[in-house]
Coordinates of C-alpha atoms (C1' of nucleotides) in Angstrom, one line a residue:
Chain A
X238 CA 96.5 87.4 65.9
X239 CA 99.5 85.2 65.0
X240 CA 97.9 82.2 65.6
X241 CA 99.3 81.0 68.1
X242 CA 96.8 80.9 71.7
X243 CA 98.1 80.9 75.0
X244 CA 95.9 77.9 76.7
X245 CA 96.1 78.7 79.6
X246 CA 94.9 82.0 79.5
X247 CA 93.0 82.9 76.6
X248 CA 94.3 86.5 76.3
X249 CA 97.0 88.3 76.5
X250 CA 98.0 92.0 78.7
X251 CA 96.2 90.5 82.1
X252 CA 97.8 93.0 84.7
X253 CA 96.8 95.9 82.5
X254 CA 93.4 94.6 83.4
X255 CA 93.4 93.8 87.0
X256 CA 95.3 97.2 86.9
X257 CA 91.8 99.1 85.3
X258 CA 89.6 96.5 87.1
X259 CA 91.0 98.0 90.2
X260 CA 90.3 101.5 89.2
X261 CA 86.9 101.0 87.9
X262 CA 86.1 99.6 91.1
X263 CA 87.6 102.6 93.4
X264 CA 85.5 105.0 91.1
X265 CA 82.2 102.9 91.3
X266 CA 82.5 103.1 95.1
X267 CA 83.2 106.7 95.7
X268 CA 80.3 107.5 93.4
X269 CA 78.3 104.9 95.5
X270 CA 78.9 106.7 98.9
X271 CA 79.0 110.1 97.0
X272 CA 75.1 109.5 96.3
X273 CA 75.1 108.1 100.2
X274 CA 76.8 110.6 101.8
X275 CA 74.2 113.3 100.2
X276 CA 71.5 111.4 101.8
X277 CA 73.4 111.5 105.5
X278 CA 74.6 107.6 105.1
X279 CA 78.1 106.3 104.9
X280 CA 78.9 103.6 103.6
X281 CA 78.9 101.3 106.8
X282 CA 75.6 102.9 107.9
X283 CA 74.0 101.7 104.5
X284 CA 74.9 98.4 104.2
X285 CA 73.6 98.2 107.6
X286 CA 69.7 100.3 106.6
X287 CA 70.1 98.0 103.2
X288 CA 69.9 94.7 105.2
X289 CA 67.0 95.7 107.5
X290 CA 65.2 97.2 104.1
X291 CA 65.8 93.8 102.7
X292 CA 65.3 91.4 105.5
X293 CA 62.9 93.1 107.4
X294 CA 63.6 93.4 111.3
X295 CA 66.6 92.0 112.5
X296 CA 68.8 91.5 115.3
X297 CA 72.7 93.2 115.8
X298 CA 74.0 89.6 115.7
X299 CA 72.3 88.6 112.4
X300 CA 73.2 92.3 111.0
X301 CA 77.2 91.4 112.3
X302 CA 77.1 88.3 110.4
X303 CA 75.5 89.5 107.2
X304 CA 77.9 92.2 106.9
X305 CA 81.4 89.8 108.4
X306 CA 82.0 92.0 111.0
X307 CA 82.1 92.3 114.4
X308 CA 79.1 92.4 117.1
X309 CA 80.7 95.1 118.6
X310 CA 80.9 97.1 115.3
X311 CA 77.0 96.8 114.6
X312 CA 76.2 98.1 117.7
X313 CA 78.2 101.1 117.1
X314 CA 77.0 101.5 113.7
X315 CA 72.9 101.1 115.2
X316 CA 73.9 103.6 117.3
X317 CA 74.6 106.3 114.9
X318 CA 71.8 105.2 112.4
X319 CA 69.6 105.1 115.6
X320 CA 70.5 108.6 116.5
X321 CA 70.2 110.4 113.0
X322 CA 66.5 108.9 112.9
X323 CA 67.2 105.9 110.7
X324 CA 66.7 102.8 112.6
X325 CA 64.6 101.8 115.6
X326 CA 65.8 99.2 118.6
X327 CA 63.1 97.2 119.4
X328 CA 63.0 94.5 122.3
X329 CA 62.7 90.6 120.6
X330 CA 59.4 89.2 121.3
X331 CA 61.4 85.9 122.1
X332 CA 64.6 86.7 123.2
X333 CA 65.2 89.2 126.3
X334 CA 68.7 89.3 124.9
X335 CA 68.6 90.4 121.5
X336 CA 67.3 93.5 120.2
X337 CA 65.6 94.1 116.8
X338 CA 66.9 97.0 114.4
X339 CA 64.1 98.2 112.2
X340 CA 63.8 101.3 109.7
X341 CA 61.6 104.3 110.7
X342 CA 59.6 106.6 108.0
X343 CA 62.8 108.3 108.0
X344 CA 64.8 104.9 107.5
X345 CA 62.1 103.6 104.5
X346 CA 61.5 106.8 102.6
X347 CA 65.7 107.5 102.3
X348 CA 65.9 103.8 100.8
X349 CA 63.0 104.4 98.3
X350 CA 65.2 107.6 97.3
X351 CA 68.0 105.9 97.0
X352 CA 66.5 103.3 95.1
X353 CA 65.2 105.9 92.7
X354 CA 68.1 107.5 92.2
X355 CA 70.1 104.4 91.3
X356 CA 67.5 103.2 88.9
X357 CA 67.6 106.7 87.0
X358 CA 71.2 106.6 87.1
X359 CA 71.6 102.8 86.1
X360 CA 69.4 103.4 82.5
X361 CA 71.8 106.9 82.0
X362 CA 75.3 104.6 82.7
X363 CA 74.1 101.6 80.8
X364 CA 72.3 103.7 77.7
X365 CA 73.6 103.1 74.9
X366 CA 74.8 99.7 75.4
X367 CA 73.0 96.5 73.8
X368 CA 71.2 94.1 76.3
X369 CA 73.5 91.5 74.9
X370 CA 76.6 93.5 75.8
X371 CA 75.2 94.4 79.7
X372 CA 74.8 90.7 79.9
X373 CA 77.9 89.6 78.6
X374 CA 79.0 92.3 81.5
X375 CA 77.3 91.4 84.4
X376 CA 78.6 87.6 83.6
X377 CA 82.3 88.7 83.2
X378 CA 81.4 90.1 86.6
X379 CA 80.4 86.9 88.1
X380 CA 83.4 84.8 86.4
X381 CA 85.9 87.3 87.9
X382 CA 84.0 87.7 91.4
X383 CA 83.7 83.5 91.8
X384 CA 87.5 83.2 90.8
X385 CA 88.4 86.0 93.4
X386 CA 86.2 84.0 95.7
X387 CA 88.6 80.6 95.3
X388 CA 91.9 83.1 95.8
X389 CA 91.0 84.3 98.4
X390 CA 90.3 80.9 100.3
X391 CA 93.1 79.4 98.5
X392 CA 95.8 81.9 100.2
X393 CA 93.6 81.8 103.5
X394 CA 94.5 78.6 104.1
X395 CA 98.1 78.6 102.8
Chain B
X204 CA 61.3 89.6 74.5
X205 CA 57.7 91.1 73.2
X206 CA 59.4 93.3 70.5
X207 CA 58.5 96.5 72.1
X208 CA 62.7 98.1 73.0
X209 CA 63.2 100.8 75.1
X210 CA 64.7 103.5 73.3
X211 CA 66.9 105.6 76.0
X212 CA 68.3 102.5 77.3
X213 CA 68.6 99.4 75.4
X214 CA 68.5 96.9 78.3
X215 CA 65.9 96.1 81.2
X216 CA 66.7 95.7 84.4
X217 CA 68.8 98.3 85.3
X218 CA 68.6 99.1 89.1
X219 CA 69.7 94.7 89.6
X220 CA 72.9 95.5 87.5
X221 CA 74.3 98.3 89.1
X222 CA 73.9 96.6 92.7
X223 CA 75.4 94.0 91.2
X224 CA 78.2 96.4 90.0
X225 CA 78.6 97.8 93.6
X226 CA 78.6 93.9 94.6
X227 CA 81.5 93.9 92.2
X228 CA 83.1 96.7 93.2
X229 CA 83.6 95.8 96.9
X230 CA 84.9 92.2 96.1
X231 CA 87.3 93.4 94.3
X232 CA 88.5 95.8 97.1
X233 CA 88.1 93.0 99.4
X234 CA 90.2 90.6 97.7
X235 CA 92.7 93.9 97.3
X236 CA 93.1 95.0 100.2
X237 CA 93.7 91.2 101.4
X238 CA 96.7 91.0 99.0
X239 CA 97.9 94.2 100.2
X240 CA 97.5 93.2 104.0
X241 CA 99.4 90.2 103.1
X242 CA 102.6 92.3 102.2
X243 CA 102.0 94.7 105.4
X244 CA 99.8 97.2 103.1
X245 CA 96.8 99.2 103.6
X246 CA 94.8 100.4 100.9
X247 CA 95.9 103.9 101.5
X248 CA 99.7 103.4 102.0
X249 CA 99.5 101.1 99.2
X250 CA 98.4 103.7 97.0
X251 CA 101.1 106.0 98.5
X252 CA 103.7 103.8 97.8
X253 CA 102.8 102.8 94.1
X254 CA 102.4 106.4 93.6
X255 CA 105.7 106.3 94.0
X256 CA 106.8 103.5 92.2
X257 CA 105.2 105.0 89.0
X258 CA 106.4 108.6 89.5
X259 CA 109.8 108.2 91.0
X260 CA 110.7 110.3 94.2
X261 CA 108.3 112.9 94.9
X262 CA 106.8 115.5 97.4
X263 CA 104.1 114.9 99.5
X264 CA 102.3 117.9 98.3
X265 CA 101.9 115.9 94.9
X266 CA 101.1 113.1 96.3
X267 CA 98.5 114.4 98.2
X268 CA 97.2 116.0 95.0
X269 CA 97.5 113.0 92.9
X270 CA 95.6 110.9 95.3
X271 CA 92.5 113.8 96.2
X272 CA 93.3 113.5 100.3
X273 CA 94.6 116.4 102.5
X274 CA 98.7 117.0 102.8
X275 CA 98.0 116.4 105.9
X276 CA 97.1 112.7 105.6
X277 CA 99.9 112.0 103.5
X278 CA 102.2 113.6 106.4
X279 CA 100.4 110.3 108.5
X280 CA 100.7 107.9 105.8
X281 CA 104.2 108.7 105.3
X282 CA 105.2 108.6 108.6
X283 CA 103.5 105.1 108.9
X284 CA 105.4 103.7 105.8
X285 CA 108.4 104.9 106.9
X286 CA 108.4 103.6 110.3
X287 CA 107.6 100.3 108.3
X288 CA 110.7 100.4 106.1
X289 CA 108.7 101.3 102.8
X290 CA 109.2 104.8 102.4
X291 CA 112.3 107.3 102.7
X292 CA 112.0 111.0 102.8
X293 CA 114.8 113.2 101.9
X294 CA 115.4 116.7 101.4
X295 CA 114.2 118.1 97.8
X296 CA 117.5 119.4 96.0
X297 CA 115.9 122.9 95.6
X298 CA 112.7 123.8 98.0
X299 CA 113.9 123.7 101.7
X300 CA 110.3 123.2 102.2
X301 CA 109.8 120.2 100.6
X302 CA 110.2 116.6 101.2
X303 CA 111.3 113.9 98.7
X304 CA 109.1 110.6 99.0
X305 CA 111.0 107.9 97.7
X306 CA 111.1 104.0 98.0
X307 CA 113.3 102.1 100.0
X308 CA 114.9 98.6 98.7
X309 CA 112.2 97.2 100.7
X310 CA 109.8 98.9 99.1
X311 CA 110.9 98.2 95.7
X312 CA 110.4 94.6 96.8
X313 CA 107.3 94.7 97.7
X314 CA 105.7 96.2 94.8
X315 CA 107.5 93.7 92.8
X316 CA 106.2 91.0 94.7
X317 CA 102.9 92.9 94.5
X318 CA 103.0 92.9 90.8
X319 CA 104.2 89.8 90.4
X320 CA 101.2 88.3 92.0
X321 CA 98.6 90.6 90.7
X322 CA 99.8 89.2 87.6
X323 CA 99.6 85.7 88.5
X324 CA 96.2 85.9 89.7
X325 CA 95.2 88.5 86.6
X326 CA 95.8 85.0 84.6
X327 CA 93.6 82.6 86.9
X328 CA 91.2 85.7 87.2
X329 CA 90.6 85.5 83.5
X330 CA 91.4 82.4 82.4
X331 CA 88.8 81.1 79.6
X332 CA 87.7 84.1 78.4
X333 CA 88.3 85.2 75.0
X334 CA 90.4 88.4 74.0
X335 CA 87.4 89.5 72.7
X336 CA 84.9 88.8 75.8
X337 CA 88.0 90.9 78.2
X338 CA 88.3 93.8 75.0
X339 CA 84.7 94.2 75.5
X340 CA 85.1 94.2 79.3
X341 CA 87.2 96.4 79.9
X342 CA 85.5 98.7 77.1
X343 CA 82.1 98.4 79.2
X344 CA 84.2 99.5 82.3
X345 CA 85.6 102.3 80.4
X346 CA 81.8 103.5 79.2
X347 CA 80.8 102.8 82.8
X348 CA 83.7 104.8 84.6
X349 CA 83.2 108.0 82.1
X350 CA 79.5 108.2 82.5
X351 CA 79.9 107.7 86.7
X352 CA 81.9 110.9 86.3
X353 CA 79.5 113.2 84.7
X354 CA 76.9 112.3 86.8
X355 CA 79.3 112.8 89.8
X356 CA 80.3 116.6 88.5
X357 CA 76.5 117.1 87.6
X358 CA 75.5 116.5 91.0
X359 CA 78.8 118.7 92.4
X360 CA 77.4 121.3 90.3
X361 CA 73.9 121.4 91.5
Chain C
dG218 C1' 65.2 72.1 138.8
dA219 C1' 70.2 73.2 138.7
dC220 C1' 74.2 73.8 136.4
dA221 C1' 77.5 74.3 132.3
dG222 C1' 78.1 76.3 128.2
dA223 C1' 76.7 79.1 124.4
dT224 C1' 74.7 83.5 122.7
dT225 C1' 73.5 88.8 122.7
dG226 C1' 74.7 93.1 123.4
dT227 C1' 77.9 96.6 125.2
dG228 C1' 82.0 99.2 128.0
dT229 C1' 86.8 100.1 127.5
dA230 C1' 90.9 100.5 124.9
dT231 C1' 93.4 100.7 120.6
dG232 C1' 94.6 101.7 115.7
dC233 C1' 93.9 103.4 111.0
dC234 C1' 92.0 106.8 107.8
dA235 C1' 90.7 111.4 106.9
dT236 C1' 89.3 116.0 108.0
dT237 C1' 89.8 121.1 109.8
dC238 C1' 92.3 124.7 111.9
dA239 C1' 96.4 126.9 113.3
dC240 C1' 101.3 127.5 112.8
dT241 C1' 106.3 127.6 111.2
dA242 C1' 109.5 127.7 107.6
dT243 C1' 110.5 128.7 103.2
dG244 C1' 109.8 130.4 98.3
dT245 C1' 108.1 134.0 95.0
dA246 C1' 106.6 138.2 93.0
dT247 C1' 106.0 143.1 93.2
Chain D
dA120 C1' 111.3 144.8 101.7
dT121 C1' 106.9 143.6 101.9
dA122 C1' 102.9 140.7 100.8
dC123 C1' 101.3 136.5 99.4
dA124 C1' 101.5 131.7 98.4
dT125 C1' 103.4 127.0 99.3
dA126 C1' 105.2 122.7 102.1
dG127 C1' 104.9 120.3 105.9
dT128 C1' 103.3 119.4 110.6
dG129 C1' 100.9 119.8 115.7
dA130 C1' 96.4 119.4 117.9
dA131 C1' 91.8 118.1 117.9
dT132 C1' 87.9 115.6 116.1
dG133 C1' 85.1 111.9 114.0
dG134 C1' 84.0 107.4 111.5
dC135 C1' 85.2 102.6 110.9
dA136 C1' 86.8 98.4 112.8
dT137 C1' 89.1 95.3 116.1
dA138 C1' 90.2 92.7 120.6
dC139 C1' 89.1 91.8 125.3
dA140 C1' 86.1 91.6 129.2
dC141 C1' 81.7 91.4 131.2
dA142 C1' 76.5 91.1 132.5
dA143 C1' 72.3 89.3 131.1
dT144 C1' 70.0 85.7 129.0
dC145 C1' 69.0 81.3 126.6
dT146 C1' 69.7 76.2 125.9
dG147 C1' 70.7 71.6 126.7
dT148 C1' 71.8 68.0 129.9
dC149 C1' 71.9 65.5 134.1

DNA sequence: GACAGATTGTGTATGCCATTCACTATGTAT
DNA sequence: ATACATAGTGAATGGCATACACAATCTGTC
């Protein structure tokens, strides 16, 4: 406002906003596994019945690497989905090693619910708002989330 | 595009935003949690500890309150930071009961180096953007974060 | 075809986060 | 003085995630 621009930045007050941007991220994920949890999934399990919904039929190790976690931890996580009626282990037509995780009735008819539920919510927490201004949102989002990207592999190989 | 606008929302597309919001929402965690690892931090003693570091000395009980978990995790996370040098208790001047949480000089460090380079990395985060384009941000979060908690109470309620 | 090395899944052990229930010690109000 | 509430913790449980070790299987090479 006085005329003078800090370059470098562009604006001024930054850790207030990493500050909020850290909050608004906490509350966006306890309402996320809120609606999971009321639906029997945690979080983990989810991510887990999302891929399968999305990729079709899968095996542990692809799951493991989609998620960037361990082998170990997938099987685990299978074996909770697989005993609440979720997910199905299948043998691999190919491979007498791996084992294919696929959604059962149960598995595809809590993601449809879940996708409903997100769709009504998303038009209730975006009413109001312009198209212009959601799209000005989501591509804040993506500036910040590809510069967090580069941080992160900037201080992992420090 | 075809002149026909939806009336109760005001943008299309609604179910790809907020999974890109979740996407959000758990990179920023990631990259959080990284920092916080970084400085010998978890996510929940973090929060402990810049309770702390906003409030001043206080009791567990408050803590726990403040962050929504049971006293008795705060008892664990306590115990953890202060067999990691973060954390001191001492006797509350006036409840026998109580117990003061209070940062140690090592503690006091490292949420000044925390802050420091959240503050650092708020700059690079958001460099190029206008102080208009992170005012209307942040406002979008604020909307967003309101809204998430009526429909969180509304489904509490039901 | 046999053998070395990579890959797939899992047993075992460990650690953190978070909860419930039960309990002691202390504070508060009647 | 008695009844109730509050502050912290022990014991037990469960989910998430890891490291290490191991058997079964696949793959490439000689």
């Amino acid at each position: 406002m006085n005329g003078i621009h800090n370059l470098s930045a562009g604006c001024p007050e930054f850790p207030a906003v990493l500050e909020r941007v850290f909050g608004f991220a906490a509350s966006v994920q306890q309402y996320m596994e809120a609606g999971l949890a009321a639906h029997g999934l945690s979080r983990a399990r989810a991510t887990v019945v999302w891929l399968v919904h999305r990729g079709g039929p899968q095996t542990q190790r692809a799951l493991a690497k989609a998620i960037g976690v361990t082998a170990r931890n997938i099987t685990a996580l299978v074996d909770g989905l697989e005993e609440s009626g979720f997910v199905r282990r299948t043998a691999h037509p190919d491979d007498r090693r791996a084992l294919l995780v696929q959604l059962t009735d149960q598995g595809k008819a809590v993601t449809a619910g879940l996708a409903a539920e997100y769709e009504r919510h998303s038009a209730y927490l975006f009413a109001g708002l312009s198209e212009e201004q959601v799209r000005q949102f989501v591509a804040t989002m993506d500036t910040v989330m590809g510069r967090l990207a580069q941080v992160a592999t900037a201080t992992a190989d420090r």
